[in-house]
Amino acid sequence: MTTTAAQTFPRKRGANGATPRNDADEIGLDALVGHAGYAVRRFQIWIFQDFVKTLGNVDIRPTQYSVLTVIGANPGLSQMAVAKHLGIERARLVHLLDSLEQRRLVKRVRSKTDRRSHALHLTAQGETALAKFKRLAAEHERHVEDRIGKENREQLLRILADFT
Amino acid sequence: MTTTAAQTFPRKRGANGATPRNDADEIGLDALVGHAGYAVRRFQIWIFQDFVKTLGNVDIRPTQYSVLTVIGANPGLSQMAVAKHLGIERARLVHLLDSLEQRRLVKRVRSKTDRRSHALHLTAQGETALAKFKRLAAEHERHVEDRIGKENREQLLRILADFT
DNA sequence: TATTGTTATACTCTATAACTATA
DNA sequence: TATAGTTATAGAGTATAACAATA
């Protein structure tokens, strides 16, 4: 992206009524407009950027947040289980956990029953940190609400419910 | 992803009373469920994968499709203009165009008025190819409709209209 | 000086394959 | 033999910086 603004709010103004449609803006996205994938992709980029910015001070990205949340809610899970449930490659999860373990947020405990696998737990530090991350994530969620509207956000969640 | 199914439909247990915690399937995504970003991300992955699969025979990925579509609809556009309007880095567009030009779908023409910039055009071959890509993209769009429902797709497009 | 296209670098993420240690 | 975790590699994609030609 050249600028964050360009990427975040491509062209097109909706909320403010006035549409700045002057100079170089006379370009048609045409066929792209009817494509769900294009709209979803642009929206997803906006959401991720807001998430990254909102949780910037604590240096937590969306994927890291999802890993911490799932471990927090299901202590003792194996790496395979976490990877499967989040749709992350197990190879990739290794690096994610390396980083989270170095930051003392997560610990890998060798399983007694199956010594191939690791039981994943949050550290005490990880628990308190996650609580803070969740407050910031809720703030991010409010940004989404501000951007698309409370009811639209709820409809979106309803429409996409079985993808989570 | 380990398997497409695993990524697309993670697990998700709806109503669980006495959760038999041993089987790896009794995992809660919990806090993640209320997050628009998570749902959107999973949906976006599903959409992209279906797009890539549906246009697999012609070897066109979503980004390439969006570039071809915009050039087709606005012949003579500069690289900067295309990059800005699609929210792509101009540095990245260079490589995308290199590949599309090698495939004889696009040509770069030095501008007479501003010799720094290139006017982008589809080749004759690019025009007919794009027509085919559009038919396949429409097929992909029908897959989306089948997956989430005709009305939900329309609502989604309406909700996300000003992100395109 | 500023901008367009280009090259280069670094980091994230996806997709595989292969290795090891267990089972 | 199969699986869990690991390592490695290759390709997208994102984010920057810098350079040459041109404005």
Short mmCIF file of N, CA, C and O in Angstrom, two decimals, chain A residues 71-128:
data_model
loop_
_atom_site.label_atom_id
_atom_site.label_comp_id
_atom_site.label_asym_id
_atom_site.label_seq_id
_atom_site.Cartn_x
_atom_site.Cartn_y
_atom_site.Cartn_z
N ILE A 71 -6.20 -21.41 23.28
CA ILE A 71 -5.50 -22.09 24.37
C ILE A 71 -6.10 -21.69 25.72
O ILE A 71 -6.31 -22.54 26.59
N GLY A 72 -6.39 -20.42 25.87
CA GLY A 72 -6.99 -19.94 27.12
C GLY A 72 -8.31 -20.62 27.42
O GLY A 72 -8.61 -20.95 28.57
N ALA A 73 -9.08 -20.87 26.37
CA ALA A 73 -10.40 -21.47 26.55
C ALA A 73 -10.33 -22.99 26.65
O ALA A 73 -11.27 -23.62 27.12
N ASN A 74 -9.21 -23.56 26.19
CA ASN A 74 -9.08 -25.02 26.17
C ASN A 74 -7.69 -25.45 26.59
O ASN A 74 -6.91 -25.97 25.78
N PRO A 75 -7.35 -25.24 27.86
CA PRO A 75 -5.98 -25.55 28.30
C PRO A 75 -5.69 -27.04 28.13
O PRO A 75 -6.57 -27.87 28.33
N GLY A 76 -4.46 -27.33 27.74
CA GLY A 76 -4.05 -28.71 27.60
C GLY A 76 -4.16 -29.23 26.17
O GLY A 76 -3.74 -30.34 25.87
N LEU A 77 -4.70 -28.42 25.29
CA LEU A 77 -4.83 -28.78 23.89
C LEU A 77 -3.46 -29.09 23.27
O LEU A 77 -2.47 -28.48 23.61
N SER A 78 -3.43 -29.99 22.31
CA SER A 78 -2.19 -30.28 21.59
C SER A 78 -2.01 -29.28 20.46
O SER A 78 -2.95 -28.58 20.08
N GLN A 79 -0.83 -29.22 19.91
CA GLN A 79 -0.56 -28.30 18.80
C GLN A 79 -1.40 -28.67 17.59
O GLN A 79 -1.95 -27.79 16.91
N MET A 80 -1.51 -29.97 17.33
CA MET A 80 -2.33 -30.42 16.21
C MET A 80 -3.76 -29.94 16.34
O MET A 80 -4.37 -29.47 15.38
N ALA A 81 -4.31 -30.06 17.56
CA ALA A 81 -5.70 -29.68 17.78
C ALA A 81 -5.89 -28.19 17.54
O ALA A 81 -6.84 -27.77 16.88
N VAL A 82 -4.97 -27.39 18.06
CA VAL A 82 -5.07 -25.94 17.86
C VAL A 82 -4.96 -25.61 16.37
O VAL A 82 -5.74 -24.82 15.83
N ALA A 83 -4.00 -26.23 15.71
CA ALA A 83 -3.78 -25.96 14.29
C ALA A 83 -5.03 -26.29 13.48
O ALA A 83 -5.50 -25.50 12.66
N LYS A 84 -5.59 -27.45 13.74
CA LYS A 84 -6.78 -27.88 13.01
C LYS A 84 -7.94 -26.93 13.24
O LYS A 84 -8.62 -26.53 12.29
N HIS A 85 -8.15 -26.57 14.49
CA HIS A 85 -9.33 -25.77 14.80
C HIS A 85 -9.23 -24.34 14.31
O HIS A 85 -10.24 -23.69 14.09
N LEU A 86 -8.03 -23.86 14.15
CA LEU A 86 -7.88 -22.50 13.63
C LEU A 86 -7.57 -22.48 12.14
O LEU A 86 -7.47 -21.43 11.53
N GLY A 87 -7.39 -23.67 11.56
CA GLY A 87 -7.06 -23.71 10.14
C GLY A 87 -5.68 -23.17 9.85
O GLY A 87 -5.44 -22.54 8.83
N ILE A 88 -4.77 -23.40 10.78
CA ILE A 88 -3.38 -22.99 10.60
C ILE A 88 -2.56 -24.23 10.31
O ILE A 88 -2.83 -25.30 10.85
N GLU A 89 -1.56 -24.12 9.47
CA GLU A 89 -0.65 -25.24 9.24
C GLU A 89 0.09 -25.55 10.53
O GLU A 89 0.53 -24.65 11.23
N ARG A 90 0.26 -26.83 10.83
CA ARG A 90 0.95 -27.16 12.08
C ARG A 90 2.39 -26.67 12.03
O ARG A 90 2.98 -26.29 13.04
N ALA A 91 2.96 -26.64 10.83
CA ALA A 91 4.33 -26.14 10.68
C ALA A 91 4.40 -24.66 11.06
O ALA A 91 5.39 -24.20 11.65
N ARG A 92 3.37 -23.94 10.71
CA ARG A 92 3.36 -22.52 11.02
C ARG A 92 3.12 -22.27 12.51
O ARG A 92 3.69 -21.36 13.10
N LEU A 93 2.29 -23.11 13.09
CA LEU A 93 1.98 -22.96 14.52
C LEU A 93 3.25 -23.10 15.36
O LEU A 93 3.39 -22.44 16.39
N VAL A 94 4.16 -23.93 14.91
CA VAL A 94 5.42 -24.11 15.64
C VAL A 94 6.09 -22.76 15.87
O VAL A 94 6.49 -22.42 16.98
N HIS A 95 6.20 -21.96 14.81
CA HIS A 95 6.87 -20.65 14.92
C HIS A 95 6.06 -19.68 15.76
O HIS A 95 6.62 -18.91 16.54
N LEU A 96 4.74 -19.71 15.57
CA LEU A 96 3.88 -18.85 16.37
C LEU A 96 4.06 -19.14 17.85
O LEU A 96 4.18 -18.22 18.67
N LEU A 97 4.12 -20.44 18.19
CA LEU A 97 4.27 -20.82 19.60
C LEU A 97 5.67 -20.51 20.11
O LEU A 97 5.84 -20.12 21.27
N ASP A 98 6.66 -20.67 19.26
CA ASP A 98 8.03 -20.30 19.65
C ASP A 98 8.05 -18.86 20.14
O ASP A 98 8.61 -18.55 21.20
N SER A 99 7.43 -18.01 19.36
CA SER A 99 7.41 -16.58 19.70
C SER A 99 6.61 -16.31 20.97
O SER A 99 7.04 -15.56 21.84
N LEU A 100 5.45 -16.94 21.08
CA LEU A 100 4.60 -16.72 22.26
C LEU A 100 5.24 -17.32 23.51
O LEU A 100 5.06 -16.81 24.62
N GLU A 101 6.01 -18.39 23.33
CA GLU A 101 6.68 -19.01 24.47
C GLU A 101 7.86 -18.14 24.93
O GLU A 101 8.10 -17.98 26.12
N GLN A 102 8.56 -17.58 23.96
CA GLN A 102 9.67 -16.68 24.30
C GLN A 102 9.18 -15.47 25.08
O GLN A 102 9.89 -14.95 25.93
N ARG A 103 7.96 -15.05 24.77
CA ARG A 103 7.38 -13.91 25.47
C ARG A 103 6.73 -14.33 26.79
O ARG A 103 6.06 -13.53 27.43
N ARG A 104 6.87 -15.61 27.13
CA ARG A 104 6.35 -16.13 28.39
C ARG A 104 4.83 -16.02 28.51
O ARG A 104 4.31 -15.80 29.59
N LEU A 105 4.16 -16.13 27.39
CA LEU A 105 2.70 -16.07 27.43
C LEU A 105 2.11 -17.48 27.41
O LEU A 105 1.01 -17.71 27.91
N VAL A 106 2.86 -18.40 26.83
CA VAL A 106 2.39 -19.77 26.64
C VAL A 106 3.49 -20.72 27.06
O VAL A 106 4.67 -20.39 26.98
N LYS A 107 3.11 -21.89 27.53
CA LYS A 107 4.13 -22.93 27.75
C LYS A 107 3.70 -24.25 27.16
O LYS A 107 2.52 -24.61 27.14
N ARG A 108 4.68 -24.97 26.63
CA ARG A 108 4.46 -26.30 26.08
C ARG A 108 4.83 -27.31 27.15
O ARG A 108 5.96 -27.29 27.65
N VAL A 109 3.91 -28.20 27.48
CA VAL A 109 4.19 -29.24 28.47
C VAL A 109 4.10 -30.59 27.79
O VAL A 109 3.11 -30.89 27.13
N ARG A 110 5.16 -31.38 27.93
CA ARG A 110 5.18 -32.70 27.32
C ARG A 110 4.05 -33.54 27.91
O ARG A 110 3.93 -33.63 29.13
N SER A 111 3.25 -34.13 27.08
CA SER A 111 2.15 -34.96 27.57
C SER A 111 2.67 -36.27 28.16
O SER A 111 3.59 -36.88 27.61
N LYS A 112 2.08 -36.68 29.29
CA LYS A 112 2.48 -37.94 29.93
C LYS A 112 1.92 -39.13 29.17
O LYS A 112 2.56 -40.17 29.04
N THR A 113 0.71 -38.94 28.65
CA THR A 113 0.03 -40.06 28.00
C THR A 113 0.54 -40.31 26.58
O THR A 113 0.65 -41.45 26.16
N ASP A 114 0.84 -39.24 25.85
CA ASP A 114 1.36 -39.40 24.49
C ASP A 114 2.58 -38.50 24.37
O ASP A 114 2.46 -37.30 24.13
N ARG A 115 3.74 -39.08 24.53
CA ARG A 115 4.94 -38.28 24.62
C ARG A 115 5.35 -37.62 23.30
O ARG A 115 6.34 -36.89 23.24
N ARG A 116 4.56 -37.84 22.25
CA ARG A 116 4.84 -37.11 21.02
C ARG A 116 4.27 -35.70 21.09
O ARG A 116 4.78 -34.78 20.44
N SER A 117 3.22 -35.53 21.86
CA SER A 117 2.49 -34.26 21.80
C SER A 117 2.76 -33.33 22.99
O SER A 117 3.22 -33.76 24.04
N HIS A 118 2.49 -32.08 22.74
CA HIS A 118 2.64 -31.05 23.77
C HIS A 118 1.27 -30.57 24.22
O HIS A 118 0.42 -30.27 23.39
N ALA A 119 1.10 -30.48 25.54
CA ALA A 119 -0.11 -29.85 26.07
C ALA A 119 0.17 -28.37 26.22
O ALA A 119 1.16 -27.97 26.82
N LEU A 120 -0.71 -27.56 25.64
CA LEU A 120 -0.48 -26.11 25.63
C LEU A 120 -1.25 -25.43 26.76
O LEU A 120 -2.43 -25.71 26.98
N HIS A 121 -0.57 -24.54 27.44
CA HIS A 121 -1.18 -23.77 28.54
C HIS A 121 -0.73 -22.33 28.47
O HIS A 121 0.38 -22.04 28.02
N LEU A 122 -1.59 -21.44 28.96
CA LEU A 122 -1.16 -20.07 29.18
C LEU A 122 -0.36 -20.04 30.48
O LEU A 122 -0.65 -20.78 31.42
N THR A 123 0.65 -19.20 30.53
CA THR A 123 1.32 -18.95 31.81
C THR A 123 0.44 -18.00 32.61
O THR A 123 -0.54 -17.46 32.09
N ALA A 124 0.78 -17.79 33.87
CA ALA A 124 0.03 -16.82 34.68
C ALA A 124 0.10 -15.46 34.01
O ALA A 124 -0.90 -14.74 33.87
N GLN A 125 1.30 -15.15 33.55
CA GLN A 125 1.50 -13.90 32.82
C GLN A 125 0.64 -13.86 31.55
O GLN A 125 0.10 -12.81 31.20
N GLY A 126 0.53 -15.02 30.91
CA GLY A 126 -0.26 -15.10 29.69
C GLY A 126 -1.74 -14.86 29.96
O GLY A 126 -2.44 -14.22 29.15
N GLU A 127 -2.22 -15.34 31.10
CA GLU A 127 -3.63 -15.15 31.48
C GLU A 127 -3.95 -13.67 31.63
O GLU A 127 -4.93 -13.17 31.07
N THR A 128 -3.13 -12.98 32.38
CA THR A 128 -3.42 -11.56 32.61
C THR A 128 -3.23 -10.77 31.31
O THR A 128 -3.99 -9.85 31.05
#
